[in-house]
């Protein structure tokens, strides 16, 4: 639990020596309580006081790293339950599942599939970040290790295994890739804690209930291991949702340190139904899954899911903007047709993507619209015939000779006004959605209009 | 030390609003806790699903939707089939054809459509406008009158036209009114305040606090839901305790992911219909877990999945 200024003051040496930059120990304590100073800035603090304080001022949720190099992912470290309170910091990562109960061909298929979904959306790489390697009944440790190794060559893995010999064999094979060993529970935690500590990897802990999970985590913490992930998957969808929420909330609003770890949700164990899996993947993205495992990630599932995640993890204080300017596309020059849209990064990304796909050389003109979408900026008065015409006259007319301007379909109402304000220009209304641009531009070209 | 579980309880709840008549009537809202937090309190009536049809028929619809309605020739037949969709709780008629920049159908024609739909079904009915505020003001007021006695929800009452729609639907004809605002807690509250000042009882209002497809400005949608629910339950704000109905299909089936044919789409995207269903299912899930008391969908596969999700979680 966070300490207040008075509680911190009781632990200071009360020398008022000013070496911390504060006039008195009391003033220093107040600053620490507000988070404006670090305890370590006082050189005279006793060791016991430091320990007590660092425990009390530590963040409510640990930040854990898995994988290595470009494949390293940071999990946890959240401080709030809702994105409007402050930004969510470490985005959910998604894992596909393989199992040693599958035959080799199926495993290879699944591993090949993992690489298929890989694309950029507003400068963020979207792909299946991890692979869950499930231990199938009666698998030998050798086979488990061999399959884990194959998977770990592609992505960081989650070793989902409760068999000690198999866990050890797999760790021997892949520990350098920093996998998660997801296998500790009330029955085996001592052995698994040792396995994970020896290998230097994150340990996943599960329980039959929230209370049982809590007990096991406390026992593992007593053994000195705090490099943990909580597997909140229970025996039903309802119980899993409850665990995901109750555990995160206990950590962030009730100061429950033993629940202050990232979580893992095995959606693949809750249902075989693909549609249901994607619904649950979206559900647990919003409600506190740090790693979400589905059987298989394809484009249809990924496109909305990664879009949702991107929205959820954006900084609510900062609109995503691009700089106003003339963006030449497909090798456009001063004679190429002009189109205009707003400076909201998402809109720019969608529109420029379609323009590139059309292959038609064109100039995309972005004026300052407050970083808002087309209709939002129009409704807010930030995108108008005046704002567009002013920008075109001041920044475009001197550089571009072409005099055709294509405007977004959603602001078709601006056409007349723009024609008045931009003499010499031909104003063309485009379709409503960016996806329709490819055909629209190709048709214009075929008709000799551009 | 064993885990000391703290329940988070509120001394406030979301209004329970009844729509429809007779034994087919349903309730929306009534919960006193956050979405699906049944471990903290009551979920009230539990989330509901509306099945969307439009006056424009089936021409532009995805194959799976067309297949579901195969053999239906009139809007009445379509409505009847919509009412039977497994997992659906009510029917939503969107009068998209009223848009002056689109089909621009007359108010009389559209009122006739609404009547035909109402006569074909006995499940609760929700009617949405065409998004043009002037046209909706006239159209929805007339629909409210024509369907008097059916206890329908008349959606799409906005800042600009709530007086006409609210007075007709909520006062003159005793229907329920859907207050639509643009993804902002203050705007949502303000509209409820002026609507009640007009005389519409708070218990007759449902809200549409804004919607978008996931990935398309949905961040604001989430935060609006979160904040509206925190104020309604945590601060007992009576002007935000109306249940929320969110149109999902009309947002998700127009974006690129749901419309680009496989041959025009990026490599690997696969068949368009599966992408459309995914957008609809995931957006609906995200709305429900953030605060919607009802979502409006159209694909039978999405309705089936979301209905299963709700059964699992209530
Ligand atoms: C998120 C959002 C907001 C956010 C803004 C986020 C942002 N960065 O823009 C916030 C909460 C701030 C907001 C505020 C407001 N909003 Co707002 N908002 C939305 C919402 C939910 C999504 C917008 C979005 O991100 N769309 C995604 C982007 C990518 O869309 P887009 O820019 O239009 O681009 C697409 C197309 O236009 C096309 N395109 C773009 N450029 C071009 C160019 C060419 C050539 C072509 C062919 C195509 C093309 O490509 C894109 C994809 O197809 C919409 C509702 C909705 N579902 O759309 C309402 C909406 C746009 N907002 C609306 C309103 C009224 C407002 C406010 C004025 C409310 C108020 N009274 O205060 C304020 C104004 C802001 C201010 N005062 O500062 C209304 C507009 C109504 C209207 N028809 O005019 C909407 C439609 C909601 C509604 N139904 O009432 N809003
Ligand atoms: S450095 Fe330490 S002892 Fe000196 S004034 Fe600051 S808090 Fe007090």
mmCIF file of N, CA, C and O in Angstrom, chain A residues 107-176:
data_model
loop_
_atom_site.group_PDB
_atom_site.id
_atom_site.type_symbol
_atom_site.label_atom_id
_atom_site.label_comp_id
_atom_site.label_asym_id
_atom_site.label_seq_id
_atom_site.Cartn_x
_atom_site.Cartn_y
_atom_site.Cartn_z
ATOM 1 N N UNK A 107 1.296 -29.881 -36.854
ATOM 2 C CA UNK A 107 2.141 -28.918 -36.143
ATOM 3 C C UNK A 107 2.857 -27.998 -37.141
ATOM 4 O O UNK A 107 2.864 -26.775 -36.997
ATOM 5 N N UNK A 108 3.411 -28.603 -38.185
ATOM 6 C CA UNK A 108 4.119 -27.798 -39.187
ATOM 7 C C UNK A 108 3.191 -26.796 -39.858
ATOM 8 O O UNK A 108 3.557 -25.652 -40.130
ATOM 9 N N UNK A 109 1.984 -27.267 -40.120
ATOM 10 C CA UNK A 109 0.966 -26.424 -40.709
ATOM 11 C C UNK A 109 0.687 -25.195 -39.836
ATOM 12 O O UNK A 109 0.645 -24.061 -40.304
ATOM 13 N N UNK A 110 0.451 -25.461 -38.577
ATOM 14 C CA UNK A 110 0.159 -24.415 -37.607
ATOM 15 C C UNK A 110 1.343 -23.447 -37.504
ATOM 16 O O UNK A 110 1.150 -22.229 -37.449
ATOM 17 N N UNK A 111 2.543 -23.977 -37.488
ATOM 18 C CA UNK A 111 3.724 -23.110 -37.369
ATOM 19 C C UNK A 111 3.881 -22.229 -38.604
ATOM 20 O O UNK A 111 4.248 -21.056 -38.511
ATOM 21 N N UNK A 112 3.564 -22.807 -39.762
ATOM 22 C CA UNK A 112 3.631 -22.016 -40.997
ATOM 23 C C UNK A 112 2.580 -20.911 -40.934
ATOM 24 O O UNK A 112 2.818 -19.762 -41.324
ATOM 25 N N UNK A 113 1.406 -21.253 -40.419
ATOM 26 C CA UNK A 113 0.301 -20.296 -40.306
ATOM 27 C C UNK A 113 0.677 -19.110 -39.414
ATOM 28 O O UNK A 113 0.276 -17.975 -39.663
ATOM 29 N N UNK A 114 1.468 -19.387 -38.376
ATOM 30 C CA UNK A 114 1.857 -18.323 -37.443
ATOM 31 C C UNK A 114 2.518 -17.164 -38.184
ATOM 32 O O UNK A 114 2.349 -16.005 -37.838
ATOM 33 N N UNK A 115 3.250 -17.483 -39.242
ATOM 34 C CA UNK A 115 3.994 -16.426 -39.949
ATOM 35 C C UNK A 115 3.135 -15.651 -40.941
ATOM 36 O O UNK A 115 3.552 -14.613 -41.450
ATOM 37 N N UNK A 116 1.940 -16.182 -41.223
ATOM 38 C CA UNK A 116 1.134 -15.568 -42.279
ATOM 39 C C UNK A 116 0.633 -14.174 -41.900
ATOM 40 O O UNK A 116 0.759 -13.223 -42.666
ATOM 41 N N UNK A 117 0.079 -14.056 -40.713
ATOM 42 C CA UNK A 117 -0.451 -12.753 -40.306
ATOM 43 C C UNK A 117 0.714 -11.870 -39.872
ATOM 44 O O UNK A 117 1.359 -12.149 -38.857
ATOM 45 N N UNK A 118 0.996 -10.867 -40.649
ATOM 46 C CA UNK A 118 2.136 -9.990 -40.347
ATOM 47 C C UNK A 118 1.968 -8.738 -41.207
ATOM 48 O O UNK A 118 2.140 -8.796 -42.419
ATOM 49 N N UNK A 119 1.548 -7.645 -40.608
ATOM 50 C CA UNK A 119 1.297 -6.436 -41.394
ATOM 51 C C UNK A 119 1.474 -5.205 -40.519
ATOM 52 O O UNK A 119 1.602 -5.315 -39.295
ATOM 53 N N UNK A 120 1.461 -4.051 -41.138
ATOM 54 C CA UNK A 120 1.613 -2.794 -40.433
ATOM 55 C C UNK A 120 0.286 -2.053 -40.350
ATOM 56 O O UNK A 120 -0.446 -1.991 -41.329
ATOM 57 N N UNK A 121 -0.021 -1.499 -39.198
ATOM 58 C CA UNK A 121 -1.188 -0.612 -39.105
ATOM 59 C C UNK A 121 -0.744 0.609 -38.311
ATOM 60 O O UNK A 121 -0.402 0.498 -37.133
ATOM 61 N N UNK A 122 -0.785 1.752 -38.952
ATOM 62 C CA UNK A 122 -0.288 2.999 -38.368
ATOM 63 C C UNK A 122 1.035 2.762 -37.644
ATOM 64 O O UNK A 122 1.164 3.003 -36.435
ATOM 65 N N UNK A 123 2.011 2.298 -38.388
ATOM 66 C CA UNK A 123 3.369 2.130 -37.866
ATOM 67 C C UNK A 123 3.492 1.135 -36.723
ATOM 68 O O UNK A 123 4.424 1.201 -35.945
ATOM 69 N N UNK A 124 2.551 0.247 -36.589
ATOM 70 C CA UNK A 124 2.685 -0.793 -35.577
ATOM 71 C C UNK A 124 2.652 -2.141 -36.266
ATOM 72 O O UNK A 124 1.782 -2.397 -37.097
ATOM 73 N N UNK A 125 3.626 -3.007 -35.916
ATOM 74 C CA UNK A 125 3.643 -4.326 -36.534
ATOM 75 C C UNK A 125 2.613 -5.220 -35.857
ATOM 76 O O UNK A 125 2.596 -5.342 -34.640
ATOM 77 N N UNK A 126 1.766 -5.829 -36.674
ATOM 78 C CA UNK A 126 0.713 -6.690 -36.159
ATOM 79 C C UNK A 126 1.014 -8.118 -36.573
ATOM 80 O O UNK A 126 1.054 -8.427 -37.769
ATOM 81 N N UNK A 127 1.243 -8.976 -35.602
ATOM 82 C CA UNK A 127 1.554 -10.376 -35.910
ATOM 83 C C UNK A 127 1.304 -11.227 -34.675
ATOM 84 O O UNK A 127 1.074 -10.705 -33.588
ATOM 85 N N UNK A 128 1.350 -12.538 -34.856
ATOM 86 C CA UNK A 128 1.167 -13.451 -33.731
ATOM 87 C C UNK A 128 2.484 -13.492 -32.975
ATOM 88 O O UNK A 128 3.468 -14.029 -33.466
ATOM 89 N N UNK A 129 2.510 -12.915 -31.791
ATOM 90 C CA UNK A 129 3.789 -12.708 -31.107
ATOM 91 C C UNK A 129 4.377 -13.949 -30.462
ATOM 92 O O UNK A 129 5.587 -14.040 -30.286
ATOM 93 N N UNK A 130 3.520 -14.890 -30.047
ATOM 94 C CA UNK A 130 4.046 -16.043 -29.313
ATOM 95 C C UNK A 130 3.376 -17.343 -29.761
ATOM 96 O O UNK A 130 2.385 -17.337 -30.475
ATOM 97 N N UNK A 131 3.970 -18.442 -29.327
ATOM 98 C CA UNK A 131 3.367 -19.757 -29.601
ATOM 99 C C UNK A 131 3.240 -20.507 -28.280
ATOM 100 O O UNK A 131 4.194 -20.576 -27.496
ATOM 101 N N UNK A 132 2.060 -21.037 -28.038
ATOM 102 C CA UNK A 132 1.823 -21.841 -26.849
ATOM 103 C C UNK A 132 2.076 -23.308 -27.216
ATOM 104 O O UNK A 132 1.504 -23.818 -28.179
ATOM 105 N N UNK A 133 2.962 -23.958 -26.480
ATOM 106 C CA UNK A 133 3.262 -25.362 -26.780
ATOM 107 C C UNK A 133 2.641 -26.221 -25.687
ATOM 108 O O UNK A 133 3.150 -26.295 -24.561
ATOM 109 N N UNK A 134 1.530 -26.844 -26.029
ATOM 110 C CA UNK A 134 0.788 -27.607 -25.037
ATOM 111 C C UNK A 134 1.298 -29.041 -24.946
ATOM 112 O O UNK A 134 1.574 -29.686 -25.947
ATOM 113 N N UNK A 135 1.427 -29.516 -23.724
ATOM 114 C CA UNK A 135 1.877 -30.879 -23.485
ATOM 115 C C UNK A 135 0.686 -31.818 -23.594
ATOM 116 O O UNK A 135 -0.240 -31.775 -22.792
ATOM 117 N N UNK A 136 0.688 -32.674 -24.640
ATOM 118 C CA UNK A 136 -0.410 -33.626 -24.811
ATOM 119 C C UNK A 136 -0.154 -34.865 -23.969
ATOM 120 O O UNK A 136 0.991 -35.210 -23.704
ATOM 121 N N UNK A 137 -1.232 -35.505 -23.581
ATOM 122 C CA UNK A 137 -1.136 -36.703 -22.745
ATOM 123 C C UNK A 137 -0.143 -37.713 -23.335
ATOM 124 O O UNK A 137 -0.079 -37.890 -24.547
ATOM 125 N N UNK A 138 0.602 -38.371 -22.486
ATOM 126 C CA UNK A 138 1.506 -39.461 -22.877
ATOM 127 C C UNK A 138 2.641 -39.040 -23.806
ATOM 128 O O UNK A 138 3.214 -39.876 -24.501
ATOM 129 N N UNK A 139 2.948 -37.752 -23.853
ATOM 130 C CA UNK A 139 4.079 -37.341 -24.689
ATOM 131 C C UNK A 139 5.387 -37.632 -23.936
ATOM 132 O O UNK A 139 5.450 -37.421 -22.735
ATOM 133 N N UNK A 140 6.396 -38.051 -24.639
ATOM 134 C CA UNK A 140 7.698 -38.251 -23.976
ATOM 135 C C UNK A 140 8.379 -36.906 -23.819
ATOM 136 O O UNK A 140 8.140 -35.982 -24.615
ATOM 137 N N UNK A 141 9.239 -36.772 -22.805
ATOM 138 C CA UNK A 141 9.972 -35.513 -22.643
ATOM 139 C C UNK A 141 10.750 -35.156 -23.904
ATOM 140 O O UNK A 141 10.808 -33.980 -24.287
ATOM 141 N N UNK A 142 11.297 -36.147 -24.592
ATOM 142 C CA UNK A 142 12.093 -35.875 -25.798
ATOM 143 C C UNK A 142 11.233 -35.218 -26.867
ATOM 144 O O UNK A 142 11.618 -34.242 -27.495
ATOM 145 N N UNK A 143 10.032 -35.792 -27.063
ATOM 146 C CA UNK A 143 9.175 -35.218 -28.112
ATOM 147 C C UNK A 143 8.732 -33.805 -27.714
ATOM 148 O O UNK A 143 8.718 -32.888 -28.539
ATOM 149 N N UNK A 144 8.390 -33.628 -26.465
ATOM 150 C CA UNK A 144 7.952 -32.300 -26.044
ATOM 151 C C UNK A 144 9.053 -31.268 -26.294
ATOM 152 O O UNK A 144 8.813 -30.188 -26.845
ATOM 153 N N UNK A 145 10.280 -31.656 -25.944
ATOM 154 C CA UNK A 145 11.410 -30.737 -26.139
ATOM 155 C C UNK A 145 11.643 -30.447 -27.618
ATOM 156 O O UNK A 145 11.914 -29.304 -28.020
ATOM 157 N N UNK A 146 11.472 -31.469 -28.417
ATOM 158 C CA UNK A 146 11.727 -31.314 -29.862
ATOM 159 C C UNK A 146 10.697 -30.359 -30.490
ATOM 160 O O UNK A 146 11.036 -29.464 -31.270
ATOM 161 N N UNK A 147 9.442 -30.539 -30.117
ATOM 162 C CA UNK A 147 8.387 -29.665 -30.650
ATOM 163 C C UNK A 147 8.590 -28.233 -30.137
ATOM 164 O O UNK A 147 8.469 -27.261 -30.891
ATOM 165 N N UNK A 148 8.934 -28.112 -28.870
ATOM 166 C CA UNK A 148 9.172 -26.778 -28.305
ATOM 167 C C UNK A 148 10.289 -26.078 -29.055
ATOM 168 O O UNK A 148 10.230 -24.869 -29.327
ATOM 169 N N UNK A 149 11.301 -26.837 -29.405
ATOM 170 C CA UNK A 149 12.450 -26.252 -30.081
ATOM 171 C C UNK A 149 12.063 -25.730 -31.469
ATOM 172 O O UNK A 149 12.453 -24.628 -31.876
ATOM 173 N N UNK A 150 11.267 -26.531 -32.152
ATOM 174 C CA UNK A 150 10.782 -26.126 -33.477
ATOM 175 C C UNK A 150 10.008 -24.797 -33.373
ATOM 176 O O UNK A 150 10.190 -23.885 -34.170
ATOM 177 N N UNK A 151 9.144 -24.719 -32.393
ATOM 178 C CA UNK A 151 8.316 -23.526 -32.228
ATOM 179 C C UNK A 151 9.164 -22.333 -31.804
ATOM 180 O O UNK A 151 8.985 -21.215 -32.303
ATOM 181 N N UNK A 152 10.110 -22.576 -30.908
ATOM 182 C CA UNK A 152 10.919 -21.478 -30.369
ATOM 183 C C UNK A 152 11.822 -20.872 -31.434
ATOM 184 O O UNK A 152 12.324 -19.754 -31.273
ATOM 185 N N UNK A 153 12.022 -21.606 -32.524
ATOM 186 C CA UNK A 153 12.823 -21.053 -33.614
ATOM 187 C C UNK A 153 12.024 -19.972 -34.344
ATOM 188 O O UNK A 153 12.576 -19.162 -35.085
ATOM 189 N N UNK A 154 10.717 -19.963 -34.142
ATOM 190 C CA UNK A 154 9.853 -19.013 -34.851
ATOM 191 C C UNK A 154 9.436 -17.849 -33.968
ATOM 192 O O UNK A 154 9.530 -16.689 -34.361
ATOM 193 N N UNK A 155 8.962 -18.150 -32.767
ATOM 194 C CA UNK A 155 8.499 -17.127 -31.832
ATOM 195 C C UNK A 155 8.839 -17.563 -30.408
ATOM 196 O O UNK A 155 9.000 -18.748 -30.155
ATOM 197 N N UNK A 156 8.851 -16.607 -29.464
ATOM 198 C CA UNK A 156 8.989 -17.013 -28.064
ATOM 199 C C UNK A 156 7.827 -17.946 -27.704
ATOM 200 O O UNK A 156 6.711 -17.756 -28.195
ATOM 201 N N UNK A 157 8.114 -18.934 -26.870
ATOM 202 C CA UNK A 157 7.069 -19.919 -26.586
ATOM 203 C C UNK A 157 6.601 -19.859 -25.140
ATOM 204 O O UNK A 157 7.302 -19.368 -24.255
ATOM 205 N N UNK A 158 5.398 -20.373 -24.956
ATOM 206 C CA UNK A 158 4.874 -20.623 -23.617
ATOM 207 C C UNK A 158 4.861 -22.127 -23.478
ATOM 208 O O UNK A 158 4.206 -22.820 -24.269
ATOM 209 N N UNK A 159 5.625 -22.638 -22.525
ATOM 210 C CA UNK A 159 5.650 -24.077 -22.309
ATOM 211 C C UNK A 159 4.501 -24.393 -21.359
ATOM 212 O O UNK A 159 4.574 -24.134 -20.168
ATOM 213 N N UNK A 160 3.443 -24.925 -21.938
ATOM 214 C CA UNK A 160 2.249 -25.185 -21.155
ATOM 215 C C UNK A 160 2.297 -26.654 -20.745
ATOM 216 O O UNK A 160 1.847 -27.534 -21.463
ATOM 217 N N UNK A 161 2.891 -26.918 -19.578
ATOM 218 C CA UNK A 161 3.218 -28.300 -19.213
ATOM 219 C C UNK A 161 3.293 -28.431 -17.693
ATOM 220 O O UNK A 161 3.841 -27.569 -17.016
ATOM 221 N N UNK A 162 2.731 -29.517 -17.183
ATOM 222 C CA UNK A 162 2.801 -29.757 -15.741
ATOM 223 C C UNK A 162 3.660 -30.973 -15.420
ATOM 224 O O UNK A 162 3.855 -31.330 -14.260
ATOM 225 N N UNK A 163 4.156 -31.643 -16.441
ATOM 226 C CA UNK A 163 5.006 -32.814 -16.254
ATOM 227 C C UNK A 163 6.447 -32.327 -16.067
ATOM 228 O O UNK A 163 7.020 -31.669 -16.939
ATOM 229 N N UNK A 164 7.024 -32.668 -14.920
ATOM 230 C CA UNK A 164 8.316 -32.087 -14.564
ATOM 231 C C UNK A 164 9.438 -32.489 -15.530
ATOM 232 O O UNK A 164 10.233 -31.656 -15.960
ATOM 233 N N UNK A 165 9.477 -33.766 -15.886
ATOM 234 C CA UNK A 165 10.549 -34.239 -16.767
ATOM 235 C C UNK A 165 10.462 -33.557 -18.126
ATOM 236 O O UNK A 165 11.471 -33.119 -18.704
ATOM 237 N N UNK A 166 9.230 -33.421 -18.635
ATOM 238 C CA UNK A 166 9.051 -32.786 -19.943
ATOM 239 C C UNK A 166 9.416 -31.308 -19.858
ATOM 240 O O UNK A 166 10.058 -30.744 -20.765
ATOM 241 N N UNK A 167 9.016 -30.669 -18.765
ATOM 242 C CA UNK A 167 9.340 -29.248 -18.593
ATOM 243 C C UNK A 167 10.853 -29.059 -18.581
ATOM 244 O O UNK A 167 11.389 -28.143 -19.219
ATOM 245 N N UNK A 168 11.541 -29.949 -17.872
ATOM 246 C CA UNK A 168 12.995 -29.819 -17.772
ATOM 247 C C UNK A 168 13.643 -30.014 -19.141
ATOM 248 O O UNK A 168 14.504 -29.235 -19.572
ATOM 249 N N UNK A 169 13.200 -31.042 -19.862
ATOM 250 C CA UNK A 169 13.778 -31.321 -21.180
ATOM 251 C C UNK A 169 13.567 -30.118 -22.107
ATOM 252 O O UNK A 169 14.476 -29.700 -22.836
ATOM 253 N N UNK A 170 12.357 -29.550 -22.062
ATOM 254 C CA UNK A 170 12.065 -28.432 -22.954
ATOM 255 C C UNK A 170 12.890 -27.201 -22.563
ATOM 256 O O UNK A 170 13.422 -26.496 -23.436
ATOM 257 N N UNK A 171 13.001 -26.958 -21.277
ATOM 258 C CA UNK A 171 13.795 -25.796 -20.836
ATOM 259 C C UNK A 171 15.251 -25.954 -21.264
ATOM 260 O O UNK A 171 15.884 -24.993 -21.717
ATOM 261 N N UNK A 172 15.781 -27.166 -21.129
ATOM 262 C CA UNK A 172 17.158 -27.398 -21.567
ATOM 263 C C UNK A 172 17.314 -27.018 -23.030
ATOM 264 O O UNK A 172 18.327 -26.457 -23.445
ATOM 265 N N UNK A 173 16.269 -27.288 -23.811
ATOM 266 C CA UNK A 173 16.364 -27.040 -25.252
ATOM 267 C C UNK A 173 16.150 -25.571 -25.618
ATOM 268 O O UNK A 173 16.753 -25.079 -26.565
ATOM 269 N N UNK A 174 15.285 -24.865 -24.890
ATOM 270 C CA UNK A 174 14.896 -23.526 -25.380
ATOM 271 C C UNK A 174 15.069 -22.391 -24.362
ATOM 272 O O UNK A 174 14.647 -21.269 -24.613
ATOM 273 N N UNK A 175 15.698 -22.641 -23.219
ATOM 274 C CA UNK A 175 15.698 -21.597 -22.180
ATOM 275 C C UNK A 175 16.342 -20.290 -22.640
ATOM 276 O O UNK A 175 15.952 -19.209 -22.175
ATOM 277 N N UNK A 176 17.268 -20.361 -23.568
ATOM 278 C CA UNK A 176 17.931 -19.136 -24.019
ATOM 279 C C UNK A 176 16.998 -18.202 -24.791
ATOM 280 O O UNK A 176 17.297 -17.020 -24.986
#
